[in-house]
Amino acid sequence: MTHPTEESPVPGLDPVAARRWLLRSHAASPWLHEEVARRMIDRLQWFREQPASWLHWEPLMGGLEAHRSLAARLPNARCLVFAEDLRVTERLQGGAGRSLRSLLGWGKSSAPAVATADTRVAMLWANMVLHQEPRPQALLRRWHGHIDVGGFLMFSCLGPDSLSELRGIYQGQGWPSPAHSFTDMHDWGDMLVQAGFAEPVMDMERITLTYSSAAAMLDELRSFGRNLGAARFPGLRGRGWRARIESAIEQHGPRDGHGRLTLGFEINYGHAFKSAPRPQAGDSQSVSVDEMRAMLRKRRG
């Protein structure tokens, strides 16, 4: 895969559609995101020292339940949040009259601070965000700037094997792919290093979901996200389009031993540290002759 640069977006990902989905008013966090976040939280046990401060990037997308769980896991840590459009975090959710503040149980005294450009934390938490980001290299550098030296980033995202069953069905019908191509975890490791992170660690797992019908599958996929592929069908489809998709899935979709339709998601997990900046190649240091002799004698001795 060709790595996206700071200026160019991910090949095949429509940045306008990506931003529209990010800023959409969501009634709740996708349950799959909550489940992935729960598994991310389990990975905190790998770290000897728990962070004294943390920043939740796009908490509504990353999981409201996960936010509560993290806050309980880190009761003494300072918590901050960031959303690309703060109106998203405060607007009414699904007509229920409840903002993100009330959904998370924040009172006036317990509400976390909103991150600013100067915010620095020990841990930045970004669950299921990167695969929807048109310019991930720039976002990784931005995250790097929010983390203290010695702090770390924890993130998750969809991997390239996600929706492979559905991609195969679409390809067989001659339709554009149901989603853009997701980045491989090894490429994420390279991009983390390019962004200035140290000791990146990536791992993955596959989650297989089963459905009683194609209609149930499509309904749930709508809650997870949208097709952000630039090559998707332009404009709205006709009334019979949904029926055609359901028919193709029912006919050609793989099934488990109980006859239920299956759909797999590759979940990539990653963490990386922010180390102290290394001296530039052109940096010089003056050492006297006497100091040099003393260092040489010390090494020989």
Coordinates of N, CA and C in Angstrom, one line a residue, residues 112-224:
P112 N -15.1 16.2 32.2 CA -13.7 16.3 31.8 C -13.5 17.6 31.0
A113 N -12.3 18.1 31.0 CA -11.9 19.3 30.2 C -11.9 18.9 28.7
V114 N -12.1 19.9 27.9 CA -12.0 19.8 26.5 C -10.6 20.0 26.0
A115 N -10.0 19.2 25.2 CA -8.6 19.3 24.8 C -8.4 20.5 23.9
T116 N -7.3 21.2 24.1 CA -6.9 22.3 23.2 C -5.6 21.9 22.5
A117 N -5.1 22.9 21.7 CA -3.9 22.6 21.0 C -2.7 22.4 21.9
D118 N -2.8 23.0 23.1 CA -1.7 22.8 24.1 C -1.8 21.6 25.0
T119 N -2.9 20.9 24.9 CA -3.1 19.7 25.8 C -2.0 18.7 25.6
R120 N -1.4 18.2 26.8 CA -0.5 17.2 26.8 C -0.9 16.1 27.9
V121 N -0.9 14.9 27.5 CA -1.4 13.8 28.4 C -0.5 12.6 28.4
A122 N -0.7 11.8 29.3 CA 0.2 10.5 29.4 C -0.3 9.5 28.5
M123 N -1.6 9.5 28.2 CA -2.2 8.5 27.2 C -3.2 9.1 26.3
L124 N -3.1 8.9 25.0 CA -4.2 9.3 24.1 C -4.9 8.0 23.7
W125 N -6.2 8.0 23.8 CA -7.0 6.8 23.5 C -7.9 7.1 22.3
A126 N -7.7 6.3 21.2 CA -8.5 6.5 20.0 C -9.0 5.2 19.5
N127 N -10.2 4.9 19.8 CA -10.8 3.7 19.4 C -11.6 3.8 18.1
M128 N -11.3 2.9 17.1 CA -12.1 2.8 15.9 C -12.2 4.1 15.1
V129 N -11.2 4.9 15.1 CA -11.2 6.2 14.4 C -10.3 6.2 13.2
L130 N -9.2 5.6 13.2 CA -8.2 5.8 12.1 C -8.7 5.3 10.7
H131 N -9.4 4.2 10.7 CA -9.8 3.7 9.4 C -10.8 4.6 8.7
Q132 N -11.4 5.6 9.4 CA -12.3 6.5 8.8 C -11.7 7.9 8.5
E133 N -10.4 8.0 8.8 CA -9.7 9.3 8.7 C -9.0 9.4 7.3
P134 N -9.4 10.4 6.6 CA -8.8 10.6 5.2 C -7.3 10.9 5.2
R135 N -6.8 11.6 6.2 CA -5.4 11.9 6.3 C -4.8 11.4 7.6
P136 N -4.6 10.1 7.7 CA -4.2 9.5 9.0 C -2.8 9.9 9.4
Q137 N -1.9 10.1 8.4 CA -0.5 10.5 8.8 C -0.5 11.8 9.5
A138 N -1.3 12.8 9.1 CA -1.4 14.0 9.7 C -2.0 13.9 11.1
L139 N -3.0 13.0 11.2 CA -3.6 12.8 12.5 C -2.7 12.1 13.5
L140 N -1.9 11.2 13.1 CA -0.9 10.6 13.9 C 0.1 11.6 14.5
R141 N 0.5 12.5 13.6 CA 1.5 13.5 14.1 C 0.8 14.5 15.1
R142 N -0.5 14.7 14.8 CA -1.3 15.5 15.8 C -1.4 14.9 17.1
W143 N -1.7 13.6 17.1 CA -1.7 12.8 18.4 C -0.4 12.8 19.1
H144 N 0.7 12.7 18.3 CA 2.0 12.7 18.9 C 2.3 14.0 19.6
G145 N 1.8 15.1 19.1 CA 2.0 16.4 19.8 C 1.2 16.5 21.0
H146 N 0.1 15.7 21.2 CA -0.7 15.8 22.5 C -0.2 14.9 23.6
I147 N 0.8 14.1 23.3 CA 1.3 13.1 24.3 C 2.6 13.6 24.9
D148 N 2.7 13.5 26.3 CA 3.9 13.8 27.0 C 5.0 12.8 26.6
V149 N 6.3 13.3 26.7 CA 7.4 12.4 26.6 C 7.3 11.2 27.6
G150 N 7.4 10.0 27.2 CA 7.2 8.9 28.1 C 5.8 8.3 28.0
G151 N 4.8 9.1 27.5 CA 3.5 8.7 27.4 C 3.2 7.8 26.2
F152 N 2.0 7.4 26.0 CA 1.8 6.4 24.9 C 0.4 6.6 24.2
L153 N 0.3 6.1 23.0 CA -1.0 6.1 22.3 C -1.5 4.7 22.3
M154 N -2.8 4.6 22.4 CA -3.5 3.3 22.2 C -4.7 3.5 21.2
F155 N -4.7 2.7 20.2 CA -5.7 2.9 19.2 C -6.2 1.5 18.6
S156 N -7.3 1.6 17.9 CA -7.8 0.4 17.2 C -8.4 0.9 15.9
C157 N -8.6 0.0 14.9 CA -9.2 0.3 13.7 C -9.5 -1.0 12.9
L158 N -10.3 -0.8 11.9 CA -10.6 -2.0 11.0 C -9.4 -2.3 10.1
G159 N -9.1 -3.6 9.9 CA -8.1 -4.0 9.0 C -8.6 -4.4 7.6
P160 N -7.7 -4.7 6.7 CA -8.1 -5.0 5.3 C -9.0 -6.2 5.1
D161 N -9.0 -7.2 6.0 CA -9.8 -8.4 5.8 C -11.3 -8.2 6.3
S162 N -11.6 -7.0 6.8 CA -12.9 -6.7 7.2 C -13.9 -6.7 6.0
L163 N -15.1 -7.3 6.2 CA -16.2 -7.3 5.2 C -15.8 -8.1 4.0
S164 N -14.8 -9.0 4.1 CA -14.4 -9.7 2.9 C -15.5 -10.5 2.3
E165 N -16.4 -11.1 3.1 CA -17.5 -11.8 2.5 C -18.4 -10.9 1.7
L166 N -18.7 -9.7 2.2 CA -19.5 -8.8 1.5 C -18.8 -8.2 0.3
R167 N -17.5 -8.0 0.4 CA -16.8 -7.5 -0.8 C -16.9 -8.5 -1.9
G168 N -16.7 -9.8 -1.6 CA -16.8 -10.9 -2.6 C -18.2 -10.9 -3.3
I169 N -19.2 -10.7 -2.5 CA -20.6 -10.7 -3.1 C -20.7 -9.5 -4.1
Y170 N -20.3 -8.3 -3.7 CA -20.4 -7.2 -4.5 C -19.6 -7.4 -5.8
Q171 N -18.4 -7.9 -5.6 CA -17.5 -8.1 -6.8 C -18.2 -9.1 -7.8
G172 N -18.8 -10.1 -7.2 CA -19.5 -11.1 -8.1 C -20.6 -10.5 -8.9
Q173 N -21.2 -9.5 -8.3 CA -22.4 -8.8 -9.0 C -21.9 -7.7 -9.9
G174 N -20.6 -7.4 -9.9 CA -20.1 -6.3 -10.7 C -20.4 -4.9 -10.1
W175 N -20.6 -4.9 -8.8 CA -20.9 -3.6 -8.1 C -19.6 -3.0 -7.5
P176 N -19.6 -1.7 -7.3 CA -18.4 -1.1 -6.6 C -18.3 -1.7 -5.2
S177 N -17.1 -1.7 -4.6 CA -16.9 -2.3 -3.3 C -17.8 -1.6 -2.3
P178 N -18.3 -2.4 -1.2 CA -19.1 -1.8 -0.2 C -18.4 -0.9 0.8
A179 N -17.1 -0.9 0.7 CA -16.3 0.0 1.6 C -14.9 0.2 0.9
H180 N -14.3 1.3 1.4 CA -12.9 1.6 0.9 C -12.0 0.5 1.4
S181 N -10.8 0.4 0.9 CA -9.8 -0.5 1.3 C -9.1 0.0 2.6
F182 N -9.1 -0.9 3.7 CA -8.5 -0.5 4.9 C -7.0 -0.8 5.0
T183 N -6.3 0.0 5.8 CA -4.9 -0.1 5.8 C -4.4 -1.3 6.6
D184 N -3.3 -1.9 6.1 CA -2.7 -3.1 6.8 C -2.0 -2.7 8.1
M185 N -2.0 -3.6 9.1 CA -1.4 -3.2 10.4 C 0.1 -2.9 10.3
H186 N 0.8 -3.6 9.3 CA 2.2 -3.4 9.2 C 2.5 -1.9 8.6
D187 N 1.6 -1.5 7.8 CA 1.7 -0.1 7.3 C 1.4 0.9 8.4
W188 N 0.5 0.6 9.3 CA 0.3 1.4 10.5 C 1.5 1.5 11.3
G189 N 2.2 0.4 11.5 CA 3.5 0.5 12.2 C 4.5 1.4 11.6
D190 N 4.6 1.3 10.3 CA 5.6 2.2 9.6 C 5.2 3.7 9.8
M191 N 3.9 3.9 9.7 CA 3.4 5.3 9.8 C 3.5 5.9 11.2
L192 N 3.4 5.0 12.2 CA 3.7 5.5 13.5 C 5.1 6.0 13.7
V193 N 6.0 5.2 13.2 CA 7.5 5.6 13.2 C 7.7 6.9 12.5
Q194 N 7.1 7.0 11.3 CA 7.2 8.3 10.5 C 6.6 9.5 11.3
A195 N 5.6 9.2 12.1 CA 5.0 10.3 12.9 C 5.8 10.7 14.1
G196 N 6.8 9.9 14.4 CA 7.7 10.2 15.6 C 7.5 9.3 16.8
F197 N 6.6 8.3 16.7 CA 6.5 7.4 17.8 C 7.6 6.3 17.8
A198 N 7.7 5.8 19.0 CA 8.8 4.7 19.2 C 8.1 3.4 19.7
E199 N 8.8 2.3 19.4 CA 8.4 1.0 19.9 C 6.9 0.7 19.5
P200 N 6.5 0.9 18.3 CA 5.1 0.5 17.9 C 4.9 -1.0 18.0
V201 N 3.7 -1.3 18.6 CA 3.3 -2.7 18.7 C 2.0 -2.9 18.0
M202 N 1.8 -3.8 17.1 CA 0.5 -4.0 16.4 C 0.1 -5.5 16.6
D203 N -1.1 -5.7 16.8 CA -1.7 -7.1 16.7 C -3.1 -7.0 16.2
M204 N -3.6 -8.1 15.8 CA -5.0 -8.1 15.2 C -5.7 -9.4 15.7
E205 N -7.0 -9.3 15.6 CA -7.9 -10.4 15.8 C -9.1 -10.3 14.8
R206 N -9.7 -11.4 14.6 CA -10.9 -11.4 13.7 C -12.2 -11.7 14.6
I207 N -13.1 -10.8 14.4 CA -14.4 -11.0 15.0 C -15.4 -11.4 13.9
T208 N -16.1 -12.5 14.1 CA -17.1 -12.9 13.1 C -18.5 -12.8 13.7
L209 N -19.3 -12.0 13.1 CA -20.7 -11.8 13.5 C -21.7 -12.7 12.6
T210 N -22.8 -13.1 13.2 CA -23.7 -13.9 12.5 C -25.1 -13.2 12.5
Y211 N -25.9 -13.5 11.4 CA -27.1 -12.8 11.2 C -28.2 -13.8 10.8
S212 N -29.4 -13.5 11.2 CA -30.5 -14.4 10.8 C -31.0 -14.1 9.3
S213 N -30.7 -12.9 8.9 CA -31.1 -12.5 7.5 C -30.2 -11.4 7.0
A214 N -30.2 -11.2 5.7 CA -29.5 -10.1 5.0 C -30.0 -8.8 5.5
A215 N -31.3 -8.7 5.7 CA -31.8 -7.4 6.2 C -31.3 -7.0 7.6
A216 N -31.1 -8.0 8.5 CA -30.6 -7.7 9.8 C -29.1 -7.3 9.7
M217 N -28.4 -8.0 8.7 CA -27.0 -7.6 8.5 C -26.8 -6.2 8.1
L218 N -27.6 -5.8 7.1 CA -27.5 -4.4 6.5 C -27.9 -3.4 7.5
D219 N -28.9 -3.7 8.3 CA -29.4 -2.7 9.3 C -28.3 -2.5 10.3
E220 N -27.6 -3.5 10.8 CA -26.5 -3.4 11.7 C -25.3 -2.6 11.1
L221 N -25.0 -3.0 9.9 CA -23.9 -2.3 9.2 C -24.1 -0.8 9.1
R222 N -25.4 -0.4 9.0 CA -25.7 1.0 8.9 C -25.4 1.7 10.2
S223 N -25.5 1.0 11.3 CA -25.1 1.6 12.6 C -23.6 1.7 12.8
F224 N -22.8 0.9 12.1 CA -21.4 0.9 12.3 C -20.7 2.0 11.5

